[in-house]
Short mmCIF file of C-alpha atoms and ligand atoms in Angstrom, two decimals:
data_model
loop_
_atom_site.label_atom_id
_atom_site.label_comp_id
_atom_site.label_asym_id
_atom_site.label_seq_id
_atom_site.Cartn_x
_atom_site.Cartn_y
_atom_site.Cartn_z
CA MET E 7 30.85 87.12 27.46
CA GLY E 8 33.42 85.30 29.69
CA GLU E 9 37.08 85.37 28.65
CA ASN E 10 37.07 81.60 27.76
CA GLN E 11 33.95 82.05 25.48
CA GLU E 12 35.58 85.12 23.85
CA LYS E 13 38.90 83.01 23.26
CA ASN E 14 36.84 80.04 21.89
CA ILE E 15 35.20 82.33 19.14
CA LEU E 16 38.58 83.90 18.29
CA SER E 17 40.45 80.51 17.96
CA LYS E 18 40.76 78.57 14.79
CA VAL E 19 38.73 75.33 14.71
CA ALA E 20 40.19 71.91 13.57
CA ILE E 21 38.77 68.45 13.18
CA VAL E 22 41.46 65.73 13.35
CA THR E 23 40.10 62.24 12.33
CA GLY E 24 41.44 59.11 13.95
CA SER E 25 43.33 61.00 16.53
CA SER E 26 43.17 58.93 19.78
CA ARG E 27 46.81 57.81 19.39
CA GLY E 28 49.84 58.02 17.07
CA ILE E 29 50.21 60.76 14.52
CA GLY E 30 46.59 62.08 14.88
CA ALA E 31 47.12 62.36 18.72
CA GLU E 32 50.30 64.42 18.25
CA ILE E 33 48.60 66.68 15.60
CA VAL E 34 45.78 67.39 18.13
CA LYS E 35 48.26 68.25 20.96
CA THR E 36 50.24 70.50 18.55
CA LEU E 37 47.33 72.32 17.24
CA SER E 38 45.90 72.84 20.83
CA LYS E 39 49.31 74.25 21.95
CA ASN E 40 49.07 76.57 18.90
CA GLY E 41 45.68 77.89 20.24
CA TYR E 42 43.30 75.91 18.06
CA ASN E 43 39.92 74.57 19.27
CA VAL E 44 40.31 70.95 18.30
CA VAL E 45 37.74 68.22 17.82
CA LEU E 46 39.47 64.84 18.36
CA ASN E 47 37.75 62.14 16.48
CA TYR E 48 38.15 58.51 17.62
CA ASN E 49 36.33 55.30 16.88
CA LYS E 50 37.39 52.46 19.31
CA SER E 51 39.88 54.07 21.78
CA GLN E 52 37.60 56.22 23.97
CA ASN E 53 39.89 56.08 26.98
CA LEU E 54 42.92 57.24 25.02
CA ALA E 55 40.86 60.10 23.55
CA GLU E 56 39.56 61.23 26.84
CA ASP E 57 42.97 61.08 28.41
CA ILE E 58 44.28 63.75 25.90
CA ALA E 59 41.20 65.87 26.22
CA LYS E 60 41.65 66.04 30.06
CA LYS E 61 45.02 67.51 29.55
CA PHE E 62 44.07 70.15 26.98
CA SER E 63 41.01 72.54 27.71
CA ASN E 64 40.61 73.26 24.10
CA VAL E 65 40.32 69.63 22.86
CA TYR E 66 36.77 68.08 22.55
CA THR E 67 36.30 64.34 21.81
CA TYR E 68 33.77 62.93 19.45
CA LYS E 69 33.19 59.20 18.55
CA ALA E 70 32.63 58.46 14.87
CA ASP E 71 33.51 55.68 12.55
CA VAL E 72 34.73 57.75 9.65
CA SER E 73 33.97 54.98 7.12
CA ASP E 74 30.29 55.64 7.81
CA TYR E 75 28.78 58.71 6.08
CA GLU E 76 26.05 59.23 8.67
CA GLU E 77 28.64 59.22 11.46
CA VAL E 78 30.90 61.65 9.57
CA LYS E 79 27.81 64.01 9.13
CA ASN E 80 27.26 63.78 12.86
CA LEU E 81 30.88 64.61 13.61
CA VAL E 82 30.83 67.81 11.29
CA ASP E 83 27.42 68.82 12.84
CA PHE E 84 28.91 68.50 16.30
CA THR E 85 31.77 70.83 15.41
CA ILE E 86 29.49 73.33 13.69
CA ASN E 87 27.05 73.42 16.61
CA LYS E 88 29.77 74.01 18.95
CA PHE E 89 31.93 76.46 17.19
CA LYS E 90 29.94 77.73 14.14
CA ARG E 91 32.99 77.12 11.73
CA ILE E 92 35.68 74.71 10.59
CA ASP E 93 39.07 76.16 9.59
CA LEU E 94 41.09 73.05 9.27
CA LEU E 95 40.16 69.28 8.52
CA VAL E 96 42.90 66.88 8.94
CA ASN E 97 42.09 63.47 7.38
CA ASN E 98 44.37 61.24 9.40
CA ALA E 99 42.33 58.19 10.30
CA GLY E 100 43.86 55.04 8.59
CA ILE E 101 44.40 51.43 8.83
CA ASP E 102 47.04 49.21 7.25
CA LEU E 103 46.90 45.85 5.69
CA VAL E 104 49.92 43.70 4.86
CA LYS E 105 48.76 40.85 2.56
CA THR E 106 49.54 39.58 -0.89
CA ILE E 107 46.98 40.20 -3.57
CA THR E 108 45.89 36.63 -3.62
CA ASP E 109 45.13 36.66 0.19
CA THR E 110 43.41 40.03 -0.01
CA THR E 111 39.72 39.47 0.10
CA THR E 112 37.17 41.74 -1.23
CA GLN E 113 36.02 42.47 2.18
CA ASP E 114 39.61 43.47 3.08
CA PHE E 115 39.86 45.76 0.07
CA ASP E 116 36.47 47.33 0.80
CA ASN E 117 37.53 48.02 4.43
CA ILE E 118 40.74 49.69 3.59
CA ILE E 119 39.19 51.82 0.89
CA LYS E 120 36.24 52.83 3.09
CA THR E 121 38.40 53.71 6.09
CA ASN E 122 41.22 55.36 4.28
CA LEU E 123 39.69 57.02 1.17
CA TYR E 124 35.85 57.20 1.42
CA SER E 125 36.29 58.66 4.88
CA ALA E 126 38.15 61.68 3.43
CA PHE E 127 35.53 62.07 0.70
CA TYR E 128 32.85 62.17 3.44
CA THR E 129 34.53 64.62 5.76
CA SER E 130 35.70 66.77 2.98
CA LYS E 131 32.21 66.84 1.31
CA GLU E 132 30.59 67.84 4.72
CA ALA E 133 33.19 70.33 5.93
CA CYS E 134 33.40 72.07 2.45
CA LYS E 135 29.85 73.15 2.76
CA TYR E 136 30.97 75.46 5.62
CA MET E 137 34.42 76.38 4.28
CA ILE E 138 32.82 77.55 1.07
CA LYS E 139 30.37 79.83 2.97
CA GLN E 140 33.35 81.01 5.13
CA LYS E 141 35.35 81.59 1.91
CA SER E 142 38.38 79.90 3.77
CA GLY E 143 39.54 76.66 5.07
CA HIS E 144 42.29 74.12 4.71
CA ILE E 145 42.19 70.32 4.21
CA ILE E 146 45.20 68.13 4.95
CA ASN E 147 45.22 64.53 3.98
CA ILE E 148 47.66 62.19 5.69
CA SER E 149 48.59 59.94 2.77
CA SER E 150 51.79 57.88 2.59
CA ILE E 151 55.09 57.23 0.67
CA TRP E 152 53.29 54.04 -0.45
CA GLY E 153 50.70 56.07 -2.35
CA LEU E 154 53.54 57.53 -4.38
CA ILE E 155 55.74 54.59 -5.10
CA GLY E 156 53.53 51.49 -4.13
CA ALA E 157 54.23 48.94 -1.37
CA SER E 158 54.71 45.32 -2.18
CA CYS E 159 51.99 43.30 -0.14
CA GLU E 160 50.24 46.45 0.68
CA MET E 161 48.32 46.96 -2.56
CA ALA E 162 45.03 48.06 -1.01
CA TYR E 163 46.67 50.50 1.28
CA SER E 164 48.89 51.91 -1.43
CA VAL E 165 45.85 52.45 -3.61
CA SER E 166 43.88 54.16 -0.90
CA LYS E 167 46.79 56.65 -0.31
CA ALA E 168 47.27 57.24 -4.00
CA GLY E 169 43.58 58.14 -4.20
CA LEU E 170 43.97 60.59 -1.25
CA ASP E 171 46.73 62.33 -3.13
CA ALA E 172 44.52 62.51 -6.30
CA MET E 173 41.81 63.97 -4.14
CA THR E 174 44.18 66.60 -2.76
CA LYS E 175 45.14 67.81 -6.27
CA SER E 176 41.69 67.72 -7.61
CA LEU E 177 40.05 69.47 -4.72
CA ALA E 178 42.88 72.12 -4.62
CA LYS E 179 41.89 73.04 -8.15
CA GLU E 180 38.14 72.98 -7.44
CA LEU E 181 38.22 74.90 -4.14
CA GLY E 182 40.93 77.41 -4.65
CA LEU E 183 38.40 79.80 -5.83
CA SER E 184 36.65 79.71 -2.53
CA ASN E 185 40.06 80.28 -0.74
CA ILE E 186 40.20 76.71 0.44
CA ARG E 187 43.54 74.96 0.35
CA VAL E 188 44.07 71.21 0.04
CA ASN E 189 47.39 69.51 0.75
CA SER E 190 48.77 66.05 1.50
CA ILE E 191 51.44 65.03 3.89
CA ALA E 192 52.95 61.80 2.80
CA PRO E 193 54.93 60.20 5.68
CA GLY E 194 57.65 57.60 5.28
CA ILE E 195 57.88 55.25 8.35
CA ILE E 196 56.70 56.82 11.68
CA ASP E 197 57.17 55.26 15.08
CA THR E 198 53.56 54.43 15.98
CA GLU E 199 51.36 51.35 16.89
CA MET E 200 50.76 50.87 13.07
CA ASN E 201 54.44 49.64 12.81
CA SER E 202 54.50 47.75 16.05
CA PHE E 203 54.54 44.43 14.17
CA LEU E 204 58.27 45.10 13.06
CA SER E 205 60.91 43.26 14.82
CA GLU E 206 64.04 45.09 16.03
CA SER E 207 66.15 43.51 13.09
CA GLU E 208 63.41 44.56 10.66
CA LYS E 209 63.56 48.07 11.90
CA ILE E 210 67.44 48.12 11.70
CA GLU E 211 67.14 46.91 8.11
CA LEU E 212 64.75 49.80 7.36
CA TYR E 213 67.04 52.41 9.04
CA ASN E 214 69.77 51.26 6.76
CA GLU E 215 67.65 52.23 3.70
CA ILE E 216 66.77 55.77 5.05
CA PRO E 217 69.40 58.57 4.63
CA LEU E 218 68.56 60.02 8.07
CA LYS E 219 68.87 56.50 9.67
CA ARG E 220 65.87 56.63 11.83
CA MET E 221 61.99 56.39 11.78
CA GLY E 222 60.07 59.58 11.86
CA THR E 223 58.22 60.72 14.94
CA PRO E 224 54.58 61.81 15.09
CA LEU E 225 55.85 65.29 15.90
CA ASP E 226 57.81 65.30 12.55
CA ILE E 227 54.34 65.09 10.98
CA ALA E 228 52.53 67.40 13.40
CA SER E 229 55.06 70.23 12.83
CA CYS E 230 54.34 69.87 9.09
CA VAL E 231 50.63 70.58 9.73
CA ILE E 232 51.64 73.78 11.42
CA PHE E 233 54.05 74.66 8.64
CA LEU E 234 51.34 74.20 5.97
CA GLU E 235 48.79 76.16 8.09
CA ASN E 236 51.38 79.01 8.30
CA ASN E 237 52.00 79.21 4.54
CA PRO E 238 48.90 80.36 2.81
CA TYR E 239 50.20 80.22 -0.74
CA ILE E 240 50.74 76.42 -0.69
CA THR E 241 48.03 74.27 -2.16
CA GLY E 242 47.67 71.03 -4.04
CA GLN E 243 51.00 69.71 -2.81
CA ILE E 244 52.09 66.34 -1.55
CA LEU E 245 54.73 67.16 1.24
CA GLN E 246 56.97 64.10 1.55
CA VAL E 247 58.29 63.54 5.05
CA ASN E 248 60.33 60.38 5.02
CA GLY E 249 63.94 61.02 6.11
CA GLY E 250 64.93 60.84 2.38
CA TRP E 251 63.85 57.21 2.04
CA ASN E 252 62.78 57.48 -1.67
CA ILE E 253 65.54 59.61 -3.11
P1 NAP W 707 47.80 54.31 14.53
O1 NAP W 707 48.71 54.54 15.63
O2 NAP W 707 47.39 52.83 14.14
O3 NAP W 707 46.33 55.13 14.74
C1 NAP W 707 45.33 55.09 13.88
C2 NAP W 707 44.21 55.91 14.29
O4 NAP W 707 43.18 55.95 13.27
C3 NAP W 707 43.69 55.51 15.74
O5 NAP W 707 43.59 56.77 16.47
C4 NAP W 707 42.39 55.00 15.28
O6 NAP W 707 41.42 55.27 16.33
C5 NAP W 707 41.97 55.70 14.05
N1 NAP W 707 40.99 55.05 13.24
C6 NAP W 707 41.14 53.80 12.62
N2 NAP W 707 39.96 53.46 11.95
C7 NAP W 707 39.04 54.49 12.32
C8 NAP W 707 37.79 54.81 11.97
N3 NAP W 707 36.99 53.78 11.19
N4 NAP W 707 37.16 55.87 12.28
C9 NAP W 707 37.85 56.69 13.10
N5 NAP W 707 39.16 56.54 13.45
C10 NAP W 707 39.71 55.42 13.07
O7 NAP W 707 48.31 54.93 13.06
P2 NAP W 707 49.26 56.08 12.82
O8 NAP W 707 50.59 55.54 12.49
O9 NAP W 707 49.20 57.15 13.79
O10 NAP W 707 48.71 56.57 11.39
C11 NAP W 707 47.89 57.70 11.21
C12 NAP W 707 47.79 58.05 9.82
O11 NAP W 707 49.11 58.21 9.06
C13 NAP W 707 47.22 56.90 8.93
O12 NAP W 707 46.28 57.50 7.90
C14 NAP W 707 48.20 56.07 8.28
O13 NAP W 707 47.90 55.44 7.15
C15 NAP W 707 49.23 57.17 8.04
N6 NAP W 707 50.70 56.90 7.83
C16 NAP W 707 51.29 56.25 8.97
C17 NAP W 707 52.68 55.85 8.62
C18 NAP W 707 53.43 55.23 9.81
O14 NAP W 707 54.47 54.71 9.49
N7 NAP W 707 52.91 55.12 11.00
C19 NAP W 707 53.19 55.98 7.49
C20 NAP W 707 52.49 56.67 6.48
C21 NAP W 707 51.25 57.20 6.60
P3 NAP W 707 40.60 54.29 17.26
O15 NAP W 707 41.58 53.27 17.88
O16 NAP W 707 39.85 55.14 18.28
O17 NAP W 707 39.61 53.47 16.24
#
């Protein structure tokens, strides 16, 4: 067996959904630097995904729309066929919607819930089968401050993130017996494309509300993934990473 093959077998295996850019991309890079074999899932941004994989020899791209159960099954099958195990699932894929309730269509609501919440049900359901057999595993849901306190004009998004946190607590209780941990990371405002609609003056207004006077960075979130990975007695928790915004 070649040295690389042996290294692949010894390394932990992670799937990070929606990781072609932003927070997910940073989680992929950080896990890769920490020796994980990482499956980088993307949907639309193939070029961005491949650019990352070119730079990290232990990162493998896989296209799947995580709001589609069949595609999620294929993503998990791809991972198992390649590595025979899944140690860490990070449910990061997400979309935002800023609309009043009267403007929110039933299709908008479906789309947000399917992409942000059903996706985590699909991936967790599929990945768990293998984690239960392994008697080990860790699921991290990237939720949001808005799931905890609710955002005006982002009702659908807030509901999807509150649902993720409920999934975290529920599955932590159900799967602890199989030595599977489930945690959420709930970011405040992080500097990614998701917030590119904010003007400079809107950003300054936000900084004034945040005790640490800045937006978070994708690395602020990625480092929490490693923290949770390295602390095997933490489960069922919602780790708030928001510069003190809601205290
Ligand atoms: P982003 O820059 O907009 O990136 C979103 C990622 O999700 C992209 O890589 C996109 O991939 C992927 N994605 C979207 N729909 C998908 C689908 N159906 N299937 C697979 N992948 C899909 O967002 P971000 O700021 O990094 O956010 C990442 C996560 O953190 C989200 O869950 C978000 O709700 C959460 N969060 C963000 C903030 C913030 O302030 N940025 C705060 C709290 C929570 P493709 O382009 O390839 O489709």
